Every structure is written in structure tokens, then in C-alpha cells.
mmCIF file of C-alpha atoms and ligand atoms in Angstrom:
data_model
loop_
_atom_site.group_PDB
_atom_site.id
_atom_site.type_symbol
_atom_site.label_atom_id
_atom_site.label_comp_id
_atom_site.label_asym_id
_atom_site.label_seq_id
_atom_site.Cartn_x
_atom_site.Cartn_y
_atom_site.Cartn_z
ATOM 1 C CA MET R 1313 60.066 91.028 123.704
ATOM 2 C CA PHE R 1314 61.469 89.557 126.886
ATOM 3 C CA VAL R 1315 63.203 91.982 129.276
ATOM 4 C CA THR R 1316 64.787 90.963 132.570
ATOM 5 C CA PHE R 1317 65.977 93.173 135.422
ATOM 6 C CA GLU R 1318 68.866 92.180 137.650
ATOM 7 C CA GLY R 1319 70.894 93.679 140.455
ATOM 8 C CA VAL R 1320 71.996 93.375 144.058
ATOM 9 C CA GLU R 1321 69.582 93.841 146.978
ATOM 10 C CA GLY R 1322 68.025 97.305 147.022
ATOM 11 C CA ALA R 1323 69.068 98.205 143.465
ATOM 12 C CA GLY R 1324 65.610 99.656 142.774
ATOM 13 C CA LYS R 1325 64.265 96.970 140.421
ATOM 14 C CA SER R 1326 60.632 97.277 141.518
ATOM 15 C CA THR R 1327 60.562 101.038 140.958
ATOM 16 C CA GLN R 1328 62.235 100.783 137.559
ATOM 17 C CA ILE R 1329 59.999 97.930 136.433
ATOM 18 C CA ALA R 1330 56.882 99.922 137.391
ATOM 19 C CA LEU R 1331 58.165 102.924 135.406
ATOM 20 C CA ALA R 1332 59.027 100.720 132.423
ATOM 21 C CA GLU R 1333 55.623 99.085 132.531
ATOM 22 C CA SER R 1334 53.714 102.371 132.343
ATOM 23 C CA TRP R 1335 56.024 103.748 129.663
ATOM 24 C CA LEU R 1336 55.630 100.641 127.468
ATOM 25 C CA ARG R 1337 51.852 100.634 127.949
ATOM 26 C CA SER R 1338 51.744 104.293 126.915
ATOM 27 C CA LEU R 1339 53.463 103.219 123.678
ATOM 28 C CA GLY R 1340 50.628 100.744 123.090
ATOM 29 C CA HIS R 1341 52.366 97.514 124.137
ATOM 30 C CA THR R 1342 50.652 94.767 126.091
ATOM 31 C CA VAL R 1343 52.907 94.292 129.117
ATOM 32 C CA LEU R 1344 53.175 91.454 131.586
ATOM 33 C CA THR R 1345 55.192 92.179 134.720
ATOM 34 C CA THR R 1346 56.302 89.160 136.694
ATOM 35 C CA ARG R 1347 59.133 87.928 138.880
ATOM 36 C CA GLN R 1348 61.364 85.065 139.978
ATOM 37 C CA PRO R 1349 61.064 83.446 142.352
ATOM 38 C CA GLY R 1350 57.309 83.680 142.801
ATOM 39 C CA GLY R 1351 55.710 84.402 139.421
ATOM 40 C CA CYS R 1352 53.319 81.427 139.460
ATOM 41 C CA GLY R 1353 51.488 79.297 142.039
ATOM 42 C CA LEU R 1354 54.326 76.835 142.575
ATOM 43 C CA GLY R 1355 56.773 79.733 142.598
ATOM 44 C CA LEU R 1356 54.961 81.454 145.461
ATOM 45 C CA THR R 1357 55.415 78.357 147.617
ATOM 46 C CA LEU R 1358 59.078 78.104 146.614
ATOM 47 C CA ARG R 1359 59.649 81.826 147.272
ATOM 48 C CA ALA R 1360 58.320 81.473 150.811
ATOM 49 C CA ILE R 1361 60.862 78.699 151.469
ATOM 50 C CA LEU R 1362 63.755 80.416 149.685
ATOM 51 C CA LEU R 1363 63.403 83.783 151.406
ATOM 52 C CA ASP R 1364 62.547 82.612 154.910
ATOM 53 C CA ALA R 1365 65.372 83.837 157.157
ATOM 54 C CA ARG R 1366 64.736 80.865 159.469
ATOM 55 C CA ASN R 1367 65.887 78.407 156.741
ATOM 56 C CA THR R 1368 69.542 78.788 157.623
ATOM 57 C CA HIS R 1369 70.187 75.062 157.028
ATOM 58 C CA LEU R 1370 69.298 75.133 153.305
ATOM 59 C CA ASP R 1371 72.075 73.422 151.353
ATOM 60 C CA SER R 1372 73.442 75.476 148.394
ATOM 61 C CA THR R 1373 72.629 72.745 145.873
ATOM 62 C CA ALA R 1374 69.128 72.255 147.248
ATOM 63 C CA GLU R 1375 68.647 76.019 147.060
ATOM 64 C CA LEU R 1376 69.863 76.007 143.448
ATOM 65 C CA PHE R 1377 67.322 73.385 142.382
ATOM 66 C CA LEU R 1378 64.478 75.254 144.063
ATOM 67 C CA TYR R 1379 65.323 78.355 142.022
ATOM 68 C CA LEU R 1380 65.543 76.220 138.873
ATOM 69 C CA ALA R 1381 62.198 74.544 139.620
ATOM 70 C CA ASP R 1382 60.605 77.957 140.045
ATOM 71 C CA ARG R 1383 62.127 79.089 136.733
ATOM 72 C CA ALA R 1384 61.138 76.024 134.707
ATOM 73 C CA GLN R 1385 57.512 76.220 135.850
ATOM 74 C CA HIS R 1386 57.324 79.995 135.444
ATOM 75 C CA VAL R 1387 58.739 79.916 131.906
ATOM 76 C CA ALA R 1388 56.334 77.164 130.854
ATOM 77 C CA GLU R 1389 53.239 78.470 132.603
ATOM 78 C CA VAL R 1390 53.597 82.257 132.359
ATOM 79 C CA ILE R 1391 56.440 83.652 130.240
ATOM 80 C CA ARG R 1392 56.223 81.571 127.051
ATOM 81 C CA PRO R 1393 52.438 81.904 126.732
ATOM 82 C CA ALA R 1394 52.645 85.695 127.220
ATOM 83 C CA LEU R 1395 55.418 86.045 124.623
ATOM 84 C CA ALA R 1396 53.429 83.861 122.220
ATOM 85 C CA GLN R 1397 50.549 86.342 122.525
ATOM 86 C CA GLY R 1398 52.845 89.226 121.638
ATOM 87 C CA ALA R 1399 53.244 90.747 125.105
ATOM 88 C CA VAL R 1400 56.337 92.500 126.338
ATOM 89 C CA VAL R 1401 57.361 90.508 129.420
ATOM 90 C CA LEU R 1402 59.205 92.361 132.188
ATOM 91 C CA CYS R 1403 60.690 89.898 134.645
ATOM 92 C CA ASP R 1404 62.200 90.871 137.997
ATOM 93 C CA ARG R 1405 65.245 88.523 138.057
ATOM 94 C CA TYR R 1406 65.936 85.498 135.851
ATOM 95 C CA HIS R 1407 68.710 82.968 135.397
ATOM 96 C CA ASP R 1408 71.494 85.566 135.635
ATOM 97 C CA SER R 1409 70.528 85.884 139.313
ATOM 98 C CA THR R 1410 71.217 82.183 139.771
ATOM 99 C CA VAL R 1411 74.630 82.538 138.154
ATOM 100 C CA ALA R 1412 75.425 85.641 140.215
ATOM 101 C CA TYR R 1413 74.075 84.472 143.605
ATOM 102 C CA GLN R 1414 74.549 80.690 143.544
ATOM 103 C CA GLY R 1415 77.629 80.816 141.283
ATOM 104 C CA PHE R 1416 79.675 83.929 142.034
ATOM 105 C CA GLY R 1417 78.131 84.389 145.498
ATOM 106 C CA ARG R 1418 77.906 80.855 146.890
ATOM 107 C CA GLY R 1419 80.740 79.394 144.825
ATOM 108 C CA LEU R 1420 78.901 76.810 142.678
ATOM 109 C CA ASP R 1421 80.440 76.167 139.258
ATOM 110 C CA VAL R 1422 79.450 79.040 136.952
ATOM 111 C CA GLU R 1423 79.683 77.163 133.639
ATOM 112 C CA ARG R 1424 77.554 74.291 134.947
ATOM 113 C CA LEU R 1425 74.989 76.765 136.183
ATOM 114 C CA ILE R 1426 74.827 78.346 132.741
ATOM 115 C CA SER R 1427 74.016 74.931 131.187
ATOM 116 C CA LEU R 1428 71.450 74.177 133.896
ATOM 117 C CA GLY R 1429 69.819 77.495 133.051
ATOM 118 C CA GLU R 1430 69.427 76.430 129.431
ATOM 119 C CA MET R 1431 67.726 73.275 130.642
ATOM 120 C CA ALA R 1432 65.411 75.071 133.105
ATOM 121 C CA THR R 1433 64.342 77.691 130.564
ATOM 122 C CA GLY R 1434 64.266 75.429 127.493
ATOM 123 C CA GLY R 1435 66.771 77.871 125.994
ATOM 124 C CA LEU R 1436 64.612 80.981 126.447
ATOM 125 C CA ALA R 1437 67.079 83.882 126.737
ATOM 126 C CA PRO R 1438 66.024 87.482 127.395
ATOM 127 C CA ASP R 1439 66.201 89.988 124.533
ATOM 128 C CA VAL R 1440 67.489 92.567 127.008
ATOM 129 C CA THR R 1441 68.827 92.214 130.531
ATOM 130 C CA VAL R 1442 69.074 95.459 132.468
ATOM 131 C CA VAL R 1443 71.545 95.302 135.350
ATOM 132 C CA LEU R 1444 70.817 98.043 137.873
ATOM 133 C CA ASP R 1445 74.258 98.609 139.259
ATOM 134 C CA LEU R 1446 75.162 100.363 142.486
ATOM 135 C CA PRO R 1447 77.577 99.950 145.408
ATOM 136 C CA VAL R 1448 76.388 97.116 147.654
ATOM 137 C CA GLU R 1449 76.469 99.302 150.778
ATOM 138 C CA GLN R 1450 73.911 101.646 149.219
ATOM 139 C CA GLY R 1451 71.701 98.795 148.044
ATOM 140 C CA LEU R 1452 71.725 96.985 151.383
ATOM 141 C CA ALA R 1453 70.934 100.192 153.257
ATOM 142 C CA ARG R 1454 67.879 100.703 151.008
ATOM 143 C CA ALA R 1455 66.804 97.055 151.339
ATOM 144 C CA ARG R 1456 67.094 97.122 155.131
ATOM 145 C CA SER R 1457 65.053 100.271 155.539
ATOM 146 C CA ARG R 1458 62.417 98.864 153.162
ATOM 147 C CA ASN R 1459 62.241 95.585 155.118
ATOM 148 C CA SER R 1460 62.015 97.149 158.537
ATOM 149 C CA GLY R 1461 59.299 99.483 157.220
ATOM 150 C CA ALA R 1462 57.343 96.531 155.834
ATOM 151 C CA GLY R 1463 57.956 94.350 158.893
ATOM 152 C CA ALA R 1464 59.508 91.785 156.546
ATOM 153 C CA SER R 1465 62.691 90.998 158.429
ATOM 154 C CA GLN R 1466 61.756 87.310 158.848
ATOM 155 C CA SER R 1467 60.275 86.438 155.498
ATOM 156 C CA GLU R 1468 62.387 88.450 153.046
ATOM 157 C CA GLY R 1469 65.679 88.657 154.844
ATOM 158 C CA ARG R 1470 67.674 85.476 154.153
ATOM 159 C CA PHE R 1471 70.048 86.986 151.603
ATOM 160 C CA GLU R 1472 70.118 90.464 153.033
ATOM 161 C CA ALA R 1473 71.567 88.995 156.233
ATOM 162 C CA LEU R 1474 74.637 87.634 154.413
ATOM 163 C CA GLU R 1475 77.949 89.413 154.731
ATOM 164 C CA MET R 1476 79.051 92.315 152.549
ATOM 165 C CA ALA R 1477 81.671 90.193 150.743
ATOM 166 C CA PHE R 1478 78.933 87.891 149.438
ATOM 167 C CA HIS R 1479 77.001 90.809 147.949
ATOM 168 C CA GLN R 1480 80.185 92.248 146.489
ATOM 169 C CA ARG R 1481 80.807 88.940 144.672
ATOM 170 C CA VAL R 1482 77.229 89.022 143.394
ATOM 171 C CA ARG R 1483 77.654 92.558 142.058
ATOM 172 C CA ASP R 1484 80.953 91.653 140.403
ATOM 173 C CA GLY R 1485 79.267 88.521 139.011
ATOM 174 C CA PHE R 1486 76.575 90.551 137.252
ATOM 175 C CA LEU R 1487 79.218 92.849 135.784
ATOM 176 C CA THR R 1488 81.249 89.852 134.589
ATOM 177 C CA LEU R 1489 78.185 88.340 132.914
ATOM 178 C CA ALA R 1490 77.384 91.682 131.293
ATOM 179 C CA ALA R 1491 80.900 91.925 129.885
ATOM 180 C CA ARG R 1492 80.578 88.415 128.430
ATOM 181 C CA GLU R 1493 77.349 89.229 126.568
ATOM 182 C CA PRO R 1494 77.347 92.931 125.756
ATOM 183 C CA HIS R 1495 74.562 92.607 123.153
ATOM 184 C CA ARG R 1496 72.067 91.221 125.641
ATOM 185 C CA PHE R 1497 73.060 93.215 128.724
ATOM 186 C CA ALA R 1498 72.713 96.902 129.496
ATOM 187 C CA VAL R 1499 74.349 98.039 132.728
ATOM 188 C CA ALA R 1500 72.546 101.081 134.146
ATOM 189 C CA ASP R 1501 73.984 103.196 136.933
ATOM 190 C CA ALA R 1502 71.331 102.813 139.662
ATOM 191 C CA THR R 1503 72.555 105.564 141.950
ATOM 192 C CA GLY R 1504 70.665 108.848 142.030
ATOM 193 C CA ASP R 1505 66.995 109.633 141.781
ATOM 194 C CA PRO R 1506 64.629 107.101 140.199
ATOM 195 C CA GLN R 1507 63.737 109.303 137.192
ATOM 196 C CA ALA R 1508 67.390 109.774 136.290
ATOM 197 C CA VAL R 1509 67.951 106.026 136.558
ATOM 198 C CA PHE R 1510 64.842 105.433 134.463
ATOM 199 C CA SER R 1511 66.133 107.567 131.619
ATOM 200 C CA ARG R 1512 69.094 105.147 131.433
ATOM 201 C CA VAL R 1513 66.774 102.136 131.550
ATOM 202 C CA GLN R 1514 64.535 103.643 128.885
ATOM 203 C CA ARG R 1515 67.497 104.137 126.586
ATOM 204 C CA ALA R 1516 68.595 100.500 127.040
ATOM 205 C CA ILE R 1517 65.134 99.104 126.287
ATOM 206 C CA GLY R 1518 64.272 101.674 123.619
ATOM 207 C CA GLN R 1519 67.312 100.744 121.547
ATOM 208 C CA ARG R 1520 66.029 97.188 121.318
ATOM 209 C CA LEU R 1521 62.295 97.756 120.829
HETATM 210 P P1 TMP Z 1812 64.078 89.728 145.204
HETATM 211 O O1 TMP Z 1812 64.109 90.152 146.638
HETATM 212 O O2 TMP Z 1812 64.784 90.637 144.282
HETATM 213 O O3 TMP Z 1812 62.713 89.326 144.752
HETATM 214 O O4 TMP Z 1812 64.949 88.383 145.090
HETATM 215 C C1 TMP Z 1812 64.815 87.344 145.927
HETATM 216 C C2 TMP Z 1812 66.145 86.891 146.504
HETATM 217 O O5 TMP Z 1812 66.504 85.646 145.897
HETATM 218 C C3 TMP Z 1812 67.297 87.839 146.313
HETATM 219 O O6 TMP Z 1812 68.028 87.886 147.529
HETATM 220 C C4 TMP Z 1812 68.134 87.173 145.259
HETATM 221 C C5 TMP Z 1812 67.843 85.712 145.421
HETATM 222 N N1 TMP Z 1812 67.930 84.904 144.202
HETATM 223 C C6 TMP Z 1812 68.908 83.940 144.093
HETATM 224 O O7 TMP Z 1812 69.729 83.776 144.976
HETATM 225 N N2 TMP Z 1812 68.938 83.175 142.967
HETATM 226 C C7 TMP Z 1812 68.027 83.302 141.962
HETATM 227 O O8 TMP Z 1812 68.082 82.586 140.967
HETATM 228 C C8 TMP Z 1812 67.010 84.317 142.089
HETATM 229 C C9 TMP Z 1812 65.990 84.483 141.019
HETATM 230 C C10 TMP Z 1812 66.993 85.091 143.232
#
């Protein structure tokens, strides 16, 4: 089973993925947790470029193709082999992030991005996509305190520095995608304490196990 987690900055994906991983392992599943960008060797190099706050000159189309290159390699090298061995794959972001950020956020054509996603992934769609949904102000506040704590303001801050309206479009983009494909998506309210959020996530995944 292939499960992806999506959401705006600071939505709590890492915490929820860690909780999901230990829950699924306790049920006896083999679990692979991975992420985009950065889930394979090439992806780590691409992630460093994509998230470097000093790369302010990166063209939107160039940025798009770097995310797609990361995805194509990651699907071929990591995700497909793990699924073929029967693992549950939990992936922190996938192509819906490209549609939300580069499409709804940056303004690239959404329908074209959806077809490019099919090409990059060879048609591999998630069985479940959990959108952790919360107001962008709350998410950005969490992301900023996390980054300043980790001293990551240079390397992880390129998107977090963008204006509120951008992040609002991204959030609305995820909700639009979820409404288009209600069978694949589960939108979980990501406000409140992590255990309460996890019970919503657990329900969404459990229904599809
Ligand atoms: P992360 O901080 O959740 O790992 O995500 C990395 C950043 O990259 C985040 O700001 C969202 C952005 N992103 C895109 O713009 N497009 C994509 O396709 C992906 C996967 C991430």
C-alpha cells in the first residue's frame, strides 16, 4: 500500500508519519518511510538546491523539472521496489505537492502538471493521500519556530519565506485536489494535539488497509 502525506508548511507531517509508521509496524506491516524531495541519492542533491533560500533566481519551470526529476528517480529506485516487496510505503509529499505549490501556488498550468506527474511517476498513484489541513498562519508559525530552533533558516527556508497569499493558494489547492478525488484523499484537521490528529489519520488509513 502506498500512502502519501501532504499539507502546507508546518502541518505536522513528520510527527504524523512517525506515529503512522510505529502503528503500522505494530500491526505487523513492513513499512518504508521516505520523502520527496530527497528520498534517494540524486534527490538529496536536488533537495539541497530546491530548499536553499539563497536560490532566489530559480525559474518556476526549472524548479518544476527538478521536483519531477527527484520524483521519477525516487519512484524507480525506492518506491516501486519497496511496494513490489509488499511494504507499506509512507511518503512525505508526492506529486500533489507539485500541483499545489507549482500549480496553484506559482501559477503553472494545473492540468499540464497533472499529466507531467503521470509521466514522472509512470502512473504510480497513491492508494491514500492524507492532507493535513490547518490555517496557514498556524502552520507557518510552527515551521518558523522549528527552523530557528534547528538553525535551518538558510537551507530549509525558501518556501517559508514566501508571502501568506502563496501559502493560502497552496492550502486551497490541496483542498481542491481532494474534492476532485474523494476516494484517494482524506483531509484530516491538523489543528490540536498530535494524538488527536493521529486518530483522524489512523481512521483514514485504517479504512483502506
Ligand atoms: P518539506 O519541507 O515538507 O520536506 O517540503 C519541501 C518544500 O518543497 C516545501 O516547501 C514544499 C516544496 N515542494 C514543492 O514546491 N513541490 C513539490 O513537488 C514538493 C515535493 C515539495
